[in-house]
Amino acid sequence: MSTSPTLLVLGAGPGLGMSVARRFGAEGYDVGLVSRSADRHQGYLDDLRSAGVRAIAVAADVRAPGELRRAIDEVQSELGQIDVVYHGPGADNPAAPPVGILETGPDDVRAAAAQVVEPAVELAGLVLPGMRERGSGAIVYVAGLSALVPLPFLGPFAPASAALRTYALTLAEAAAPDGVHVGSLVVGGLIERGDIHRMLTSLPANADGTPGLDLPTTTLDPDDLADAVWRIAAGAEREIVADAITV
């Protein structure tokens, strides 16, 4: 078994997830990738291994009962103890817009919290005790800009994102005396190379030749965001707001 530190990427995708994997891999980390489908895993693994990074991939829906624990167990059995976790699972269906905040009911909020907050809390319960015992480790949670800025169109995901950010920062305060770094990366913009960016930029143009959807003129480079994840994991900052939207 390798003696290198291990990064766990929850939400491995072509944008930020893979940029984080490459960033930590370049620093000597082994990498465990987790995403709902294994369809793109071989390409991800080839990418990392071509750069000399030891990596494995596990297909698991971390929001389903028992799946997060299984994924963690598989990664640890192959790579050893997990030293850093990047927690950034994507939406189940990025193309499905949420109901607006005025139409949001209690059931919508409960469903959003089950997607956004509950897996974050379960993750902490699974990896934080070992990190605290060792006196080292890091968890970086990714939250949306609605955690800080009112965005009514996001409906139930706005309060869920705010709850995730508050949980991360509260956990950071509690875990800091044990030498564990917990932090929040708040992402307020379209991430280049990510699935949502690819989906939106592939929409057909209108009949008059204009884009089919108004897109932000400024996007976020996932490699820059990966540097932010690195700084949070290293304890340099507890929270970084990466905002391509004028607030």
mmCIF file of N, CA, C and O in Angstrom, residues 182-230:
data_model
loop_
_atom_site.group_PDB
_atom_site.id
_atom_site.type_symbol
_atom_site.label_atom_id
_atom_site.label_comp_id
_atom_site.label_asym_id
_atom_site.label_seq_id
_atom_site.Cartn_x
_atom_site.Cartn_y
_atom_site.Cartn_z
ATOM 1 N N VAL A 182 -11.265 22.312 8.041
ATOM 2 C CA VAL A 182 -12.541 22.197 7.322
ATOM 3 C C VAL A 182 -12.847 23.564 6.752
ATOM 4 O O VAL A 182 -12.607 24.591 7.415
ATOM 5 N N GLY A 183 -13.350 23.606 5.537
ATOM 6 C CA GLY A 183 -13.637 24.901 4.944
ATOM 7 C C GLY A 183 -14.691 24.834 3.875
ATOM 8 O O GLY A 183 -15.193 23.762 3.513
ATOM 9 N N SER A 184 -15.028 26.015 3.362
ATOM 10 C CA SER A 184 -16.093 26.165 2.376
ATOM 11 C C SER A 184 -15.575 26.924 1.160
ATOM 12 O O SER A 184 -15.000 28.001 1.286
ATOM 13 N N LEU A 185 -15.786 26.356 -0.008
ATOM 14 C CA LEU A 185 -15.551 27.052 -1.273
ATOM 15 C C LEU A 185 -16.910 27.416 -1.848
ATOM 16 O O LEU A 185 -17.695 26.539 -2.209
ATOM 17 N N VAL A 186 -17.204 28.707 -1.908
ATOM 18 C CA VAL A 186 -18.479 29.179 -2.439
ATOM 19 C C VAL A 186 -18.268 29.534 -3.907
ATOM 20 O O VAL A 186 -17.478 30.423 -4.228
ATOM 21 N N VAL A 187 -18.974 28.832 -4.776
ATOM 22 C CA VAL A 187 -18.796 29.009 -6.217
ATOM 23 C C VAL A 187 -19.984 29.785 -6.777
ATOM 24 O O VAL A 187 -21.125 29.328 -6.707
ATOM 25 N N GLY A 188 -19.694 30.948 -7.345
ATOM 26 C CA GLY A 188 -20.744 31.792 -7.912
ATOM 27 C C GLY A 188 -20.504 32.053 -9.378
ATOM 28 O O GLY A 188 -20.212 33.184 -9.774
ATOM 29 N N GLY A 189 -20.602 31.045 -10.190
ATOM 30 C CA GLY A 189 -20.397 31.231 -11.614
ATOM 31 C C GLY A 189 -20.350 29.911 -12.346
ATOM 32 O O GLY A 189 -20.371 28.835 -11.745
ATOM 33 N N LEU A 190 -20.310 30.003 -13.651
ATOM 34 C CA LEU A 190 -20.281 28.833 -14.514
ATOM 35 C C LEU A 190 -18.839 28.331 -14.625
ATOM 36 O O LEU A 190 -17.941 29.075 -15.007
ATOM 37 N N ILE A 191 -18.638 27.064 -14.276
ATOM 38 C CA ILE A 191 -17.289 26.496 -14.254
ATOM 39 C C ILE A 191 -16.956 25.913 -15.630
ATOM 40 O O ILE A 191 -17.669 25.045 -16.133
ATOM 41 N N GLU A 192 -15.889 26.414 -16.217
ATOM 42 C CA GLU A 192 -15.465 25.935 -17.530
ATOM 43 C C GLU A 192 -15.174 24.434 -17.488
ATOM 44 O O GLU A 192 -14.679 23.910 -16.503
ATOM 45 N N ARG A 193 -15.489 23.767 -18.580
ATOM 46 C CA ARG A 193 -15.253 22.330 -18.793
ATOM 47 C C ARG A 193 -16.191 21.440 -17.986
ATOM 48 O O ARG A 193 -16.187 20.223 -18.160
ATOM 49 N N GLY A 194 -16.980 22.029 -17.089
ATOM 50 C CA GLY A 194 -17.908 21.233 -16.302
ATOM 51 C C GLY A 194 -19.128 20.819 -17.115
ATOM 52 O O GLY A 194 -19.395 21.337 -18.205
ATOM 53 N N ASP A 195 -19.902 19.889 -16.577
ATOM 54 C CA ASP A 195 -21.068 19.365 -17.294
ATOM 55 C C ASP A 195 -22.109 20.443 -17.570
ATOM 56 O O ASP A 195 -22.705 20.478 -18.650
ATOM 57 N N ILE A 196 -22.355 21.317 -16.592
ATOM 58 C CA ILE A 196 -23.365 22.356 -16.801
ATOM 59 C C ILE A 196 -22.898 23.334 -17.869
ATOM 60 O O ILE A 196 -23.673 23.757 -18.740
ATOM 61 N N HIS A 197 -21.619 23.703 -17.825
ATOM 62 C CA HIS A 197 -21.068 24.601 -18.839
ATOM 63 C C HIS A 197 -21.204 23.979 -20.226
ATOM 64 O O HIS A 197 -21.621 24.642 -21.187
ATOM 65 N N ARG A 198 -20.870 22.716 -20.350
ATOM 66 C CA ARG A 198 -20.971 22.038 -21.642
ATOM 67 C C ARG A 198 -22.411 21.955 -22.113
ATOM 68 O O ARG A 198 -22.697 22.138 -23.307
ATOM 69 N N MET A 199 -23.330 21.697 -21.202
ATOM 70 C CA MET A 199 -24.733 21.590 -21.564
ATOM 71 C C MET A 199 -25.262 22.932 -22.078
ATOM 72 O O MET A 199 -25.918 23.007 -23.121
ATOM 73 N N LEU A 200 -24.950 24.017 -21.356
ATOM 74 C CA LEU A 200 -25.483 25.323 -21.717
ATOM 75 C C LEU A 200 -24.861 25.851 -23.006
ATOM 76 O O LEU A 200 -25.550 26.461 -23.832
ATOM 77 N N THR A 201 -23.575 25.638 -23.169
ATOM 78 C CA THR A 201 -22.920 26.157 -24.368
ATOM 79 C C THR A 201 -23.247 25.339 -25.617
ATOM 80 O O THR A 201 -22.971 25.786 -26.736
ATOM 81 N N SER A 202 -23.841 24.171 -25.438
ATOM 82 C CA SER A 202 -24.203 23.344 -26.590
ATOM 83 C C SER A 202 -25.638 23.581 -27.045
ATOM 84 O O SER A 202 -26.074 22.984 -28.041
ATOM 85 N N LEU A 203 -26.380 24.448 -26.349
ATOM 86 C CA LEU A 203 -27.760 24.713 -26.741
ATOM 87 C C LEU A 203 -27.799 25.349 -28.127
ATOM 88 O O LEU A 203 -26.953 26.181 -28.462
ATOM 89 N N PRO A 204 -28.788 24.986 -28.946
ATOM 90 C CA PRO A 204 -28.865 25.565 -30.297
ATOM 91 C C PRO A 204 -29.176 27.058 -30.251
ATOM 92 O O PRO A 204 -29.813 27.544 -29.308
ATOM 93 N N ALA A 205 -28.710 27.773 -31.254
ATOM 94 C CA ALA A 205 -28.951 29.215 -31.335
ATOM 95 C C ALA A 205 -30.409 29.489 -31.675
ATOM 96 O O ALA A 205 -31.129 28.630 -32.207
ATOM 97 N N ASN A 206 -30.856 30.699 -31.348
ATOM 98 C CA ASN A 206 -32.190 31.137 -31.741
ATOM 99 C C ASN A 206 -32.248 31.339 -33.258
ATOM 100 O O ASN A 206 -31.218 31.354 -33.945
ATOM 101 N N ALA A 207 -33.455 31.509 -33.759
ATOM 102 C CA ALA A 207 -33.641 31.664 -35.207
ATOM 103 C C ALA A 207 -32.884 32.869 -35.756
ATOM 104 O O ALA A 207 -32.461 32.865 -36.919
ATOM 105 N N ASP A 208 -32.717 33.912 -34.925
ATOM 106 C CA ASP A 208 -32.024 35.113 -35.399
ATOM 107 C C ASP A 208 -30.502 35.015 -35.249
ATOM 108 O O ASP A 208 -29.775 35.986 -35.487
ATOM 109 N N GLY A 209 -30.015 33.835 -34.817
ATOM 110 C CA GLY A 209 -28.580 33.643 -34.702
ATOM 111 C C GLY A 209 -27.998 33.967 -33.352
ATOM 112 O O GLY A 209 -26.816 33.715 -33.107
ATOM 113 N N THR A 210 -28.804 34.531 -32.445
ATOM 114 C CA THR A 210 -28.312 34.841 -31.105
ATOM 115 C C THR A 210 -28.231 33.559 -30.293
ATOM 116 O O THR A 210 -28.901 32.559 -30.608
ATOM 117 N N PRO A 211 -27.427 33.557 -29.223
ATOM 118 C CA PRO A 211 -27.317 32.348 -28.397
ATOM 119 C C PRO A 211 -28.675 31.919 -27.846
ATOM 120 O O PRO A 211 -29.547 32.747 -27.571
ATOM 121 N N GLY A 212 -28.840 30.618 -27.699
ATOM 122 C CA GLY A 212 -30.111 30.100 -27.208
ATOM 123 C C GLY A 212 -30.376 30.438 -25.759
ATOM 124 O O GLY A 212 -31.483 30.319 -25.280
ATOM 125 N N LEU A 213 -29.336 30.857 -25.053
ATOM 126 C CA LEU A 213 -29.490 31.202 -23.642
ATOM 127 C C LEU A 213 -28.449 32.261 -23.304
ATOM 128 O O LEU A 213 -27.319 32.196 -23.774
ATOM 129 N N ASP A 214 -28.868 33.249 -22.534
ATOM 130 C CA ASP A 214 -27.909 34.256 -22.102
ATOM 131 C C ASP A 214 -26.970 33.639 -21.076
ATOM 132 O O ASP A 214 -27.403 33.178 -20.021
ATOM 133 N N LEU A 215 -25.682 33.635 -21.369
ATOM 134 C CA LEU A 215 -24.689 33.045 -20.486
ATOM 135 C C LEU A 215 -23.819 34.128 -19.886
ATOM 136 O O LEU A 215 -23.637 35.196 -20.486
ATOM 137 N N PRO A 216 -23.263 33.895 -18.719
ATOM 138 C CA PRO A 216 -22.346 34.873 -18.134
ATOM 139 C C PRO A 216 -21.160 35.113 -19.064
ATOM 140 O O PRO A 216 -20.655 34.186 -19.691
ATOM 141 N N THR A 217 -20.770 36.372 -19.204
ATOM 142 C CA THR A 217 -19.610 36.675 -20.037
ATOM 143 C C THR A 217 -18.322 36.246 -19.348
ATOM 144 O O THR A 217 -17.306 36.046 -19.990
ATOM 145 N N THR A 218 -18.358 36.109 -18.029
ATOM 146 C CA THR A 218 -17.192 35.672 -17.270
ATOM 147 C C THR A 218 -17.472 34.300 -16.672
ATOM 148 O O THR A 218 -18.493 34.106 -16.028
ATOM 149 N N THR A 219 -16.575 33.374 -16.913
ATOM 150 C CA THR A 219 -16.709 32.040 -16.332
ATOM 151 C C THR A 219 -15.542 31.801 -15.382
ATOM 152 O O THR A 219 -14.604 32.594 -15.308
ATOM 153 N N LEU A 220 -15.606 30.696 -14.665
ATOM 154 C CA LEU A 220 -14.587 30.367 -13.677
ATOM 155 C C LEU A 220 -13.705 29.235 -14.194
ATOM 156 O O LEU A 220 -14.203 28.223 -14.684
ATOM 157 N N ASP A 221 -12.407 29.419 -14.067
ATOM 158 C CA ASP A 221 -11.444 28.409 -14.481
ATOM 159 C C ASP A 221 -11.333 27.359 -13.372
ATOM 160 O O ASP A 221 -10.971 27.694 -12.236
ATOM 161 N N PRO A 222 -11.633 26.087 -13.663
ATOM 162 C CA PRO A 222 -11.581 25.075 -12.607
ATOM 163 C C PRO A 222 -10.191 24.889 -12.012
ATOM 164 O O PRO A 222 -10.053 24.470 -10.861
ATOM 165 N N ASP A 223 -9.152 25.193 -12.780
ATOM 166 C CA ASP A 223 -7.800 25.082 -12.228
ATOM 167 C C ASP A 223 -7.563 26.135 -11.147
ATOM 168 O O ASP A 223 -6.894 25.864 -10.140
ATOM 169 N N ASP A 224 -8.120 27.337 -11.334
ATOM 170 C CA ASP A 224 -8.032 28.361 -10.296
ATOM 171 C C ASP A 224 -8.808 27.937 -9.049
ATOM 172 O O ASP A 224 -8.356 28.140 -7.908
ATOM 173 N N LEU A 225 -9.971 27.342 -9.260
ATOM 174 C CA LEU A 225 -10.771 26.862 -8.128
ATOM 175 C C LEU A 225 -10.053 25.730 -7.403
ATOM 176 O O LEU A 225 -10.131 25.621 -6.175
ATOM 177 N N ALA A 226 -9.362 24.881 -8.142
ATOM 178 C CA ALA A 226 -8.600 23.790 -7.515
ATOM 179 C C ALA A 226 -7.502 24.351 -6.619
ATOM 180 O O ALA A 226 -7.206 23.790 -5.548
ATOM 181 N N ASP A 227 -6.883 25.449 -7.029
ATOM 182 C CA ASP A 227 -5.907 26.108 -6.168
ATOM 183 C C ASP A 227 -6.562 26.591 -4.880
ATOM 184 O O ASP A 227 -5.966 26.525 -3.796
ATOM 185 N N ALA A 228 -7.812 27.080 -4.995
ATOM 186 C CA ALA A 228 -8.542 27.522 -3.803
ATOM 187 C C ALA A 228 -8.818 26.350 -2.872
ATOM 188 O O ALA A 228 -8.684 26.462 -1.645
ATOM 189 N N VAL A 229 -9.184 25.202 -3.434
ATOM 190 C CA VAL A 229 -9.395 24.002 -2.624
ATOM 191 C C VAL A 229 -8.098 23.617 -1.913
ATOM 192 O O VAL A 229 -8.106 23.255 -0.727
ATOM 193 N N TRP A 230 -6.991 23.722 -2.610
ATOM 194 C CA TRP A 230 -5.692 23.404 -2.002
ATOM 195 C C TRP A 230 -5.407 24.319 -0.817
ATOM 196 O O TRP A 230 -4.957 23.856 0.238
#
